[in-house]
Amino acid sequence: MAIDFQQDIYELNLHYLMVLQRVAQNDVAEAAMRFGIDAKTAEAVCDASIRELQTVASGVVAMISARPLLQELTSRNPVDRVDRLRAGAILRSISTPDR
């Protein structure tokens, strides 16, 4: 018996789009950088209505994918893996000055 994850994927996509929209409303460039998308896409999501976000979220696949940092979880050396994860967390926490 197959399990249908469509509702879970919809909710994941919608939440992703709503967070993206909230970040883009504050700063489009930051949203583009944080979500790994181009500024034009961030602007489109920023200007979208909730109905439009719901329509886009209703696709059959998840809109997000694992970033390279998550691939470190499969590293063969656990000590090296932890060091890389910590380095990645530190680098992500560094904010750049506004331009």
Short mmCIF file of N, CA, C and O in Angstrom, two decimals, residues 6-81:
data_model
loop_
_atom_site.label_atom_id
_atom_site.label_comp_id
_atom_site.label_asym_id
_atom_site.label_seq_id
_atom_site.Cartn_x
_atom_site.Cartn_y
_atom_site.Cartn_z
N GLN A 6 1.13 13.78 -0.62
CA GLN A 6 0.80 15.01 -1.34
C GLN A 6 0.46 16.16 -0.39
O GLN A 6 0.93 17.28 -0.59
N GLN A 7 -0.32 15.91 0.65
CA GLN A 7 -0.69 16.98 1.58
C GLN A 7 0.55 17.48 2.33
O GLN A 7 0.71 18.69 2.53
N ASP A 8 1.43 16.57 2.72
CA ASP A 8 2.66 16.97 3.40
C ASP A 8 3.54 17.82 2.49
O ASP A 8 4.11 18.82 2.92
N ILE A 9 3.65 17.42 1.23
CA ILE A 9 4.47 18.18 0.27
C ILE A 9 3.85 19.55 0.03
O ILE A 9 4.55 20.56 -0.02
N TYR A 10 2.54 19.61 -0.09
CA TYR A 10 1.85 20.89 -0.26
C TYR A 10 2.15 21.83 0.92
O TYR A 10 2.51 22.99 0.74
N GLU A 11 2.02 21.32 2.13
CA GLU A 11 2.26 22.14 3.32
C GLU A 11 3.72 22.58 3.41
O GLU A 11 4.00 23.73 3.76
N LEU A 12 4.64 21.69 3.07
CA LEU A 12 6.06 22.04 3.04
C LEU A 12 6.31 23.14 2.02
O LEU A 12 6.97 24.15 2.32
N ASN A 13 5.79 22.98 0.81
CA ASN A 13 5.97 23.99 -0.23
C ASN A 13 5.36 25.32 0.16
O ASN A 13 5.97 26.38 -0.04
N LEU A 14 4.16 25.29 0.71
CA LEU A 14 3.49 26.54 1.09
C LEU A 14 4.27 27.25 2.19
O LEU A 14 4.47 28.47 2.13
N HIS A 15 4.72 26.51 3.18
CA HIS A 15 5.49 27.13 4.26
C HIS A 15 6.79 27.73 3.71
O HIS A 15 7.16 28.86 4.05
N TYR A 16 7.47 26.99 2.84
CA TYR A 16 8.69 27.48 2.18
C TYR A 16 8.42 28.79 1.45
O TYR A 16 9.15 29.78 1.61
N LEU A 17 7.35 28.83 0.66
CA LEU A 17 7.02 30.03 -0.10
C LEU A 17 6.65 31.20 0.81
O LEU A 17 7.01 32.35 0.52
N MET A 18 5.96 30.93 1.89
CA MET A 18 5.56 32.01 2.80
C MET A 18 6.77 32.59 3.53
O MET A 18 6.85 33.80 3.72
N VAL A 19 7.71 31.74 3.93
CA VAL A 19 8.93 32.25 4.56
C VAL A 19 9.75 33.03 3.54
O VAL A 19 10.24 34.13 3.83
N LEU A 20 9.87 32.49 2.34
CA LEU A 20 10.58 33.19 1.27
C LEU A 20 9.95 34.56 1.02
O LEU A 20 10.65 35.56 0.91
N GLN A 21 8.65 34.62 0.98
CA GLN A 21 7.95 35.88 0.75
C GLN A 21 8.23 36.88 1.87
O GLN A 21 8.50 38.05 1.63
N ARG A 22 8.20 36.40 3.10
CA ARG A 22 8.45 37.28 4.25
C ARG A 22 9.87 37.84 4.21
O ARG A 22 10.09 39.03 4.45
N VAL A 23 10.85 37.00 3.88
CA VAL A 23 12.24 37.47 3.77
C VAL A 23 12.37 38.45 2.61
O VAL A 23 13.00 39.49 2.73
N ALA A 24 11.74 38.13 1.47
CA ALA A 24 11.83 38.99 0.29
C ALA A 24 11.17 40.34 0.53
O ALA A 24 11.63 41.36 0.00
N GLN A 25 10.11 40.38 1.30
CA GLN A 25 9.46 41.65 1.62
C GLN A 25 10.39 42.56 2.42
O GLN A 25 10.30 43.77 2.33
N ASN A 26 11.28 41.94 3.17
CA ASN A 26 12.26 42.70 3.95
C ASN A 26 13.46 43.08 3.09
O ASN A 26 13.94 44.21 3.15
N ASP A 27 13.97 42.12 2.28
CA ASP A 27 15.16 42.36 1.45
C ASP A 27 15.23 41.30 0.35
O ASP A 27 15.51 40.14 0.64
N VAL A 28 14.97 41.70 -0.88
CA VAL A 28 14.94 40.77 -2.01
C VAL A 28 16.30 40.10 -2.21
O VAL A 28 16.38 38.89 -2.44
N ALA A 29 17.38 40.87 -2.11
CA ALA A 29 18.71 40.30 -2.32
C ALA A 29 19.03 39.25 -1.25
O ALA A 29 19.60 38.20 -1.56
N GLU A 30 18.66 39.51 -0.03
CA GLU A 30 18.89 38.54 1.04
C GLU A 30 18.07 37.27 0.80
O GLU A 30 18.57 36.16 0.98
N ALA A 31 16.83 37.43 0.37
CA ALA A 31 15.99 36.28 0.08
C ALA A 31 16.61 35.44 -1.03
O ALA A 31 16.65 34.21 -0.93
N ALA A 32 17.10 36.09 -2.07
CA ALA A 32 17.72 35.37 -3.18
C ALA A 32 18.92 34.58 -2.70
O ALA A 32 19.09 33.40 -3.05
N MET A 33 19.75 35.20 -1.88
CA MET A 33 20.95 34.54 -1.36
C MET A 33 20.59 33.39 -0.43
O MET A 33 21.09 32.28 -0.58
N ARG A 34 19.71 33.62 0.50
CA ARG A 34 19.38 32.60 1.50
C ARG A 34 18.64 31.40 0.91
O ARG A 34 18.78 30.28 1.39
N PHE A 35 17.84 31.63 -0.12
CA PHE A 35 17.04 30.56 -0.70
C PHE A 35 17.65 29.98 -1.97
O PHE A 35 17.09 29.07 -2.57
N GLY A 36 18.77 30.54 -2.40
CA GLY A 36 19.46 30.02 -3.57
C GLY A 36 18.68 30.21 -4.87
O GLY A 36 18.68 29.34 -5.73
N ILE A 37 18.01 31.35 -4.99
CA ILE A 37 17.24 31.66 -6.19
C ILE A 37 17.70 32.99 -6.75
O ILE A 37 18.46 33.72 -6.10
N ASP A 38 17.24 33.33 -7.94
CA ASP A 38 17.62 34.63 -8.50
C ASP A 38 16.68 35.72 -7.97
O ASP A 38 15.59 35.44 -7.45
N ALA A 39 17.12 36.96 -8.08
CA ALA A 39 16.36 38.09 -7.54
C ALA A 39 14.99 38.23 -8.21
O ALA A 39 14.02 38.62 -7.56
N LYS A 40 14.91 37.91 -9.50
CA LYS A 40 13.64 38.03 -10.22
C LYS A 40 12.60 37.08 -9.62
O LYS A 40 11.44 37.45 -9.44
N THR A 41 13.01 35.87 -9.29
CA THR A 41 12.10 34.91 -8.66
C THR A 41 11.70 35.38 -7.27
O THR A 41 10.53 35.30 -6.88
N ALA A 42 12.66 35.91 -6.51
CA ALA A 42 12.36 36.43 -5.17
C ALA A 42 11.36 37.58 -5.25
O ALA A 42 10.44 37.66 -4.43
N GLU A 43 11.52 38.44 -6.23
CA GLU A 43 10.57 39.56 -6.41
C GLU A 43 9.18 39.04 -6.75
O GLU A 43 8.18 39.56 -6.25
N ALA A 44 9.12 38.03 -7.61
CA ALA A 44 7.82 37.47 -8.00
C ALA A 44 7.10 36.87 -6.79
O ALA A 44 5.89 37.07 -6.60
N VAL A 45 7.84 36.15 -5.95
CA VAL A 45 7.24 35.56 -4.75
C VAL A 45 6.84 36.67 -3.78
O VAL A 45 5.78 36.61 -3.16
N CYS A 46 7.65 37.69 -3.70
CA CYS A 46 7.36 38.83 -2.81
C CYS A 46 6.03 39.47 -3.17
O CYS A 46 5.25 39.83 -2.30
N ASP A 47 5.76 39.58 -4.46
CA ASP A 47 4.54 40.26 -4.93
C ASP A 47 3.34 39.34 -5.07
O ASP A 47 2.24 39.80 -5.37
N ALA A 48 3.51 38.05 -4.86
CA ALA A 48 2.43 37.08 -5.08
C ALA A 48 1.38 37.15 -3.97
O ALA A 48 1.68 37.44 -2.82
N SER A 49 0.14 36.85 -4.35
CA SER A 49 -0.94 36.76 -3.37
C SER A 49 -0.89 35.39 -2.71
O SER A 49 -0.24 34.47 -3.20
N ILE A 50 -1.60 35.24 -1.61
CA ILE A 50 -1.64 33.95 -0.92
C ILE A 50 -2.24 32.89 -1.84
O ILE A 50 -1.79 31.74 -1.87
N ARG A 51 -3.22 33.26 -2.64
CA ARG A 51 -3.85 32.33 -3.57
C ARG A 51 -2.83 31.83 -4.61
O ARG A 51 -2.79 30.66 -4.94
N GLU A 52 -1.99 32.75 -5.10
CA GLU A 52 -0.95 32.36 -6.05
C GLU A 52 0.07 31.42 -5.40
O GLU A 52 0.50 30.45 -6.01
N LEU A 53 0.44 31.73 -4.15
CA LEU A 53 1.37 30.85 -3.44
C LEU A 53 0.77 29.46 -3.25
O LEU A 53 1.46 28.45 -3.39
N GLN A 54 -0.50 29.40 -2.92
CA GLN A 54 -1.17 28.12 -2.73
C GLN A 54 -1.18 27.31 -4.04
O GLN A 54 -0.97 26.09 -4.02
N THR A 55 -1.41 27.99 -5.14
CA THR A 55 -1.43 27.31 -6.43
C THR A 55 -0.05 26.74 -6.77
O THR A 55 0.08 25.58 -7.17
N VAL A 56 0.99 27.54 -6.57
CA VAL A 56 2.35 27.08 -6.84
C VAL A 56 2.73 25.94 -5.90
O VAL A 56 3.36 24.97 -6.32
N ALA A 57 2.31 26.03 -4.65
CA ALA A 57 2.65 25.02 -3.65
C ALA A 57 1.99 23.68 -3.93
O ALA A 57 2.44 22.65 -3.42
N SER A 58 0.96 23.66 -4.74
CA SER A 58 0.20 22.43 -4.94
C SER A 58 0.83 21.46 -5.94
O SER A 58 0.22 20.46 -6.29
N GLY A 59 2.06 21.72 -6.35
CA GLY A 59 2.75 20.79 -7.25
C GLY A 59 2.98 19.45 -6.60
O GLY A 59 2.78 19.27 -5.39
N VAL A 60 3.41 18.48 -7.38
CA VAL A 60 3.56 17.11 -6.88
C VAL A 60 4.95 16.81 -6.31
O VAL A 60 5.17 15.72 -5.79
N VAL A 61 5.88 17.76 -6.42
CA VAL A 61 7.22 17.55 -5.89
C VAL A 61 7.58 18.68 -4.93
O VAL A 61 7.05 19.79 -5.02
N ALA A 62 8.49 18.39 -4.02
CA ALA A 62 8.95 19.40 -3.07
C ALA A 62 9.76 20.46 -3.80
O ALA A 62 10.53 20.16 -4.70
N MET A 63 9.57 21.72 -3.43
CA MET A 63 10.25 22.83 -4.07
C MET A 63 11.67 23.02 -3.55
O MET A 63 12.46 23.72 -4.16
N ILE A 64 11.98 22.43 -2.42
CA ILE A 64 13.30 22.59 -1.84
C ILE A 64 14.09 21.31 -2.02
O ILE A 64 13.52 20.23 -2.20
N SER A 65 15.40 21.44 -1.99
CA SER A 65 16.27 20.27 -2.08
C SER A 65 17.41 20.44 -1.09
O SER A 65 17.69 21.54 -0.62
N ALA A 66 18.08 19.34 -0.79
CA ALA A 66 19.18 19.38 0.17
C ALA A 66 20.32 20.21 -0.37
O ALA A 66 20.69 20.11 -1.54
N ARG A 67 20.87 21.04 0.45
CA ARG A 67 22.03 21.84 0.08
C ARG A 67 23.29 21.00 0.29
O ARG A 67 23.27 20.00 1.00
N PRO A 68 24.40 21.42 -0.29
CA PRO A 68 25.65 20.66 -0.12
C PRO A 68 26.01 20.40 1.35
O PRO A 68 26.57 19.36 1.66
N LEU A 69 25.67 21.31 2.24
CA LEU A 69 25.99 21.12 3.66
C LEU A 69 25.34 19.85 4.19
O LEU A 69 25.94 19.10 4.95
N LEU A 70 24.12 19.56 3.76
CA LEU A 70 23.45 18.35 4.22
C LEU A 70 24.11 17.10 3.69
O LEU A 70 24.06 16.05 4.31
N GLN A 71 24.77 17.19 2.56
CA GLN A 71 25.47 16.04 2.01
C GLN A 71 26.65 15.64 2.89
O GLN A 71 27.12 14.51 2.83
N GLU A 72 27.11 16.55 3.72
CA GLU A 72 28.20 16.24 4.63
C GLU A 72 27.79 15.19 5.66
O GLU A 72 28.62 14.54 6.26
N LEU A 73 26.50 15.02 5.86
CA LEU A 73 26.03 14.02 6.82
C LEU A 73 26.39 12.60 6.39
O LEU A 73 26.40 11.69 7.19
N THR A 74 26.70 12.44 5.12
CA THR A 74 27.06 11.11 4.62
C THR A 74 28.56 10.91 4.54
O THR A 74 29.03 9.90 4.04
N SER A 75 29.33 11.86 5.07
CA SER A 75 30.78 11.75 5.06
C SER A 75 31.21 10.48 5.80
O SER A 75 30.61 10.07 6.77
N ARG A 76 32.31 9.88 5.35
CA ARG A 76 32.80 8.64 5.98
C ARG A 76 33.45 8.89 7.33
O ARG A 76 33.43 8.05 8.19
N ASN A 77 34.07 10.02 7.51
CA ASN A 77 34.79 10.32 8.75
C ASN A 77 33.91 11.19 9.64
O ASN A 77 33.70 12.36 9.36
N PRO A 78 33.38 10.65 10.76
CA PRO A 78 32.46 11.42 11.60
C PRO A 78 33.08 12.69 12.19
O PRO A 78 32.42 13.71 12.31
N VAL A 79 34.37 12.66 12.55
CA VAL A 79 35.01 13.85 13.11
C VAL A 79 35.10 14.93 12.05
O VAL A 79 34.75 16.09 12.27
N ASP A 80 35.54 14.56 10.85
CA ASP A 80 35.62 15.50 9.74
C ASP A 80 34.24 16.06 9.42
O ASP A 80 34.08 17.25 9.16
N ARG A 81 33.23 15.21 9.45
CA ARG A 81 31.86 15.63 9.16
C ARG A 81 31.40 16.69 10.15
O ARG A 81 30.85 17.72 9.78
#
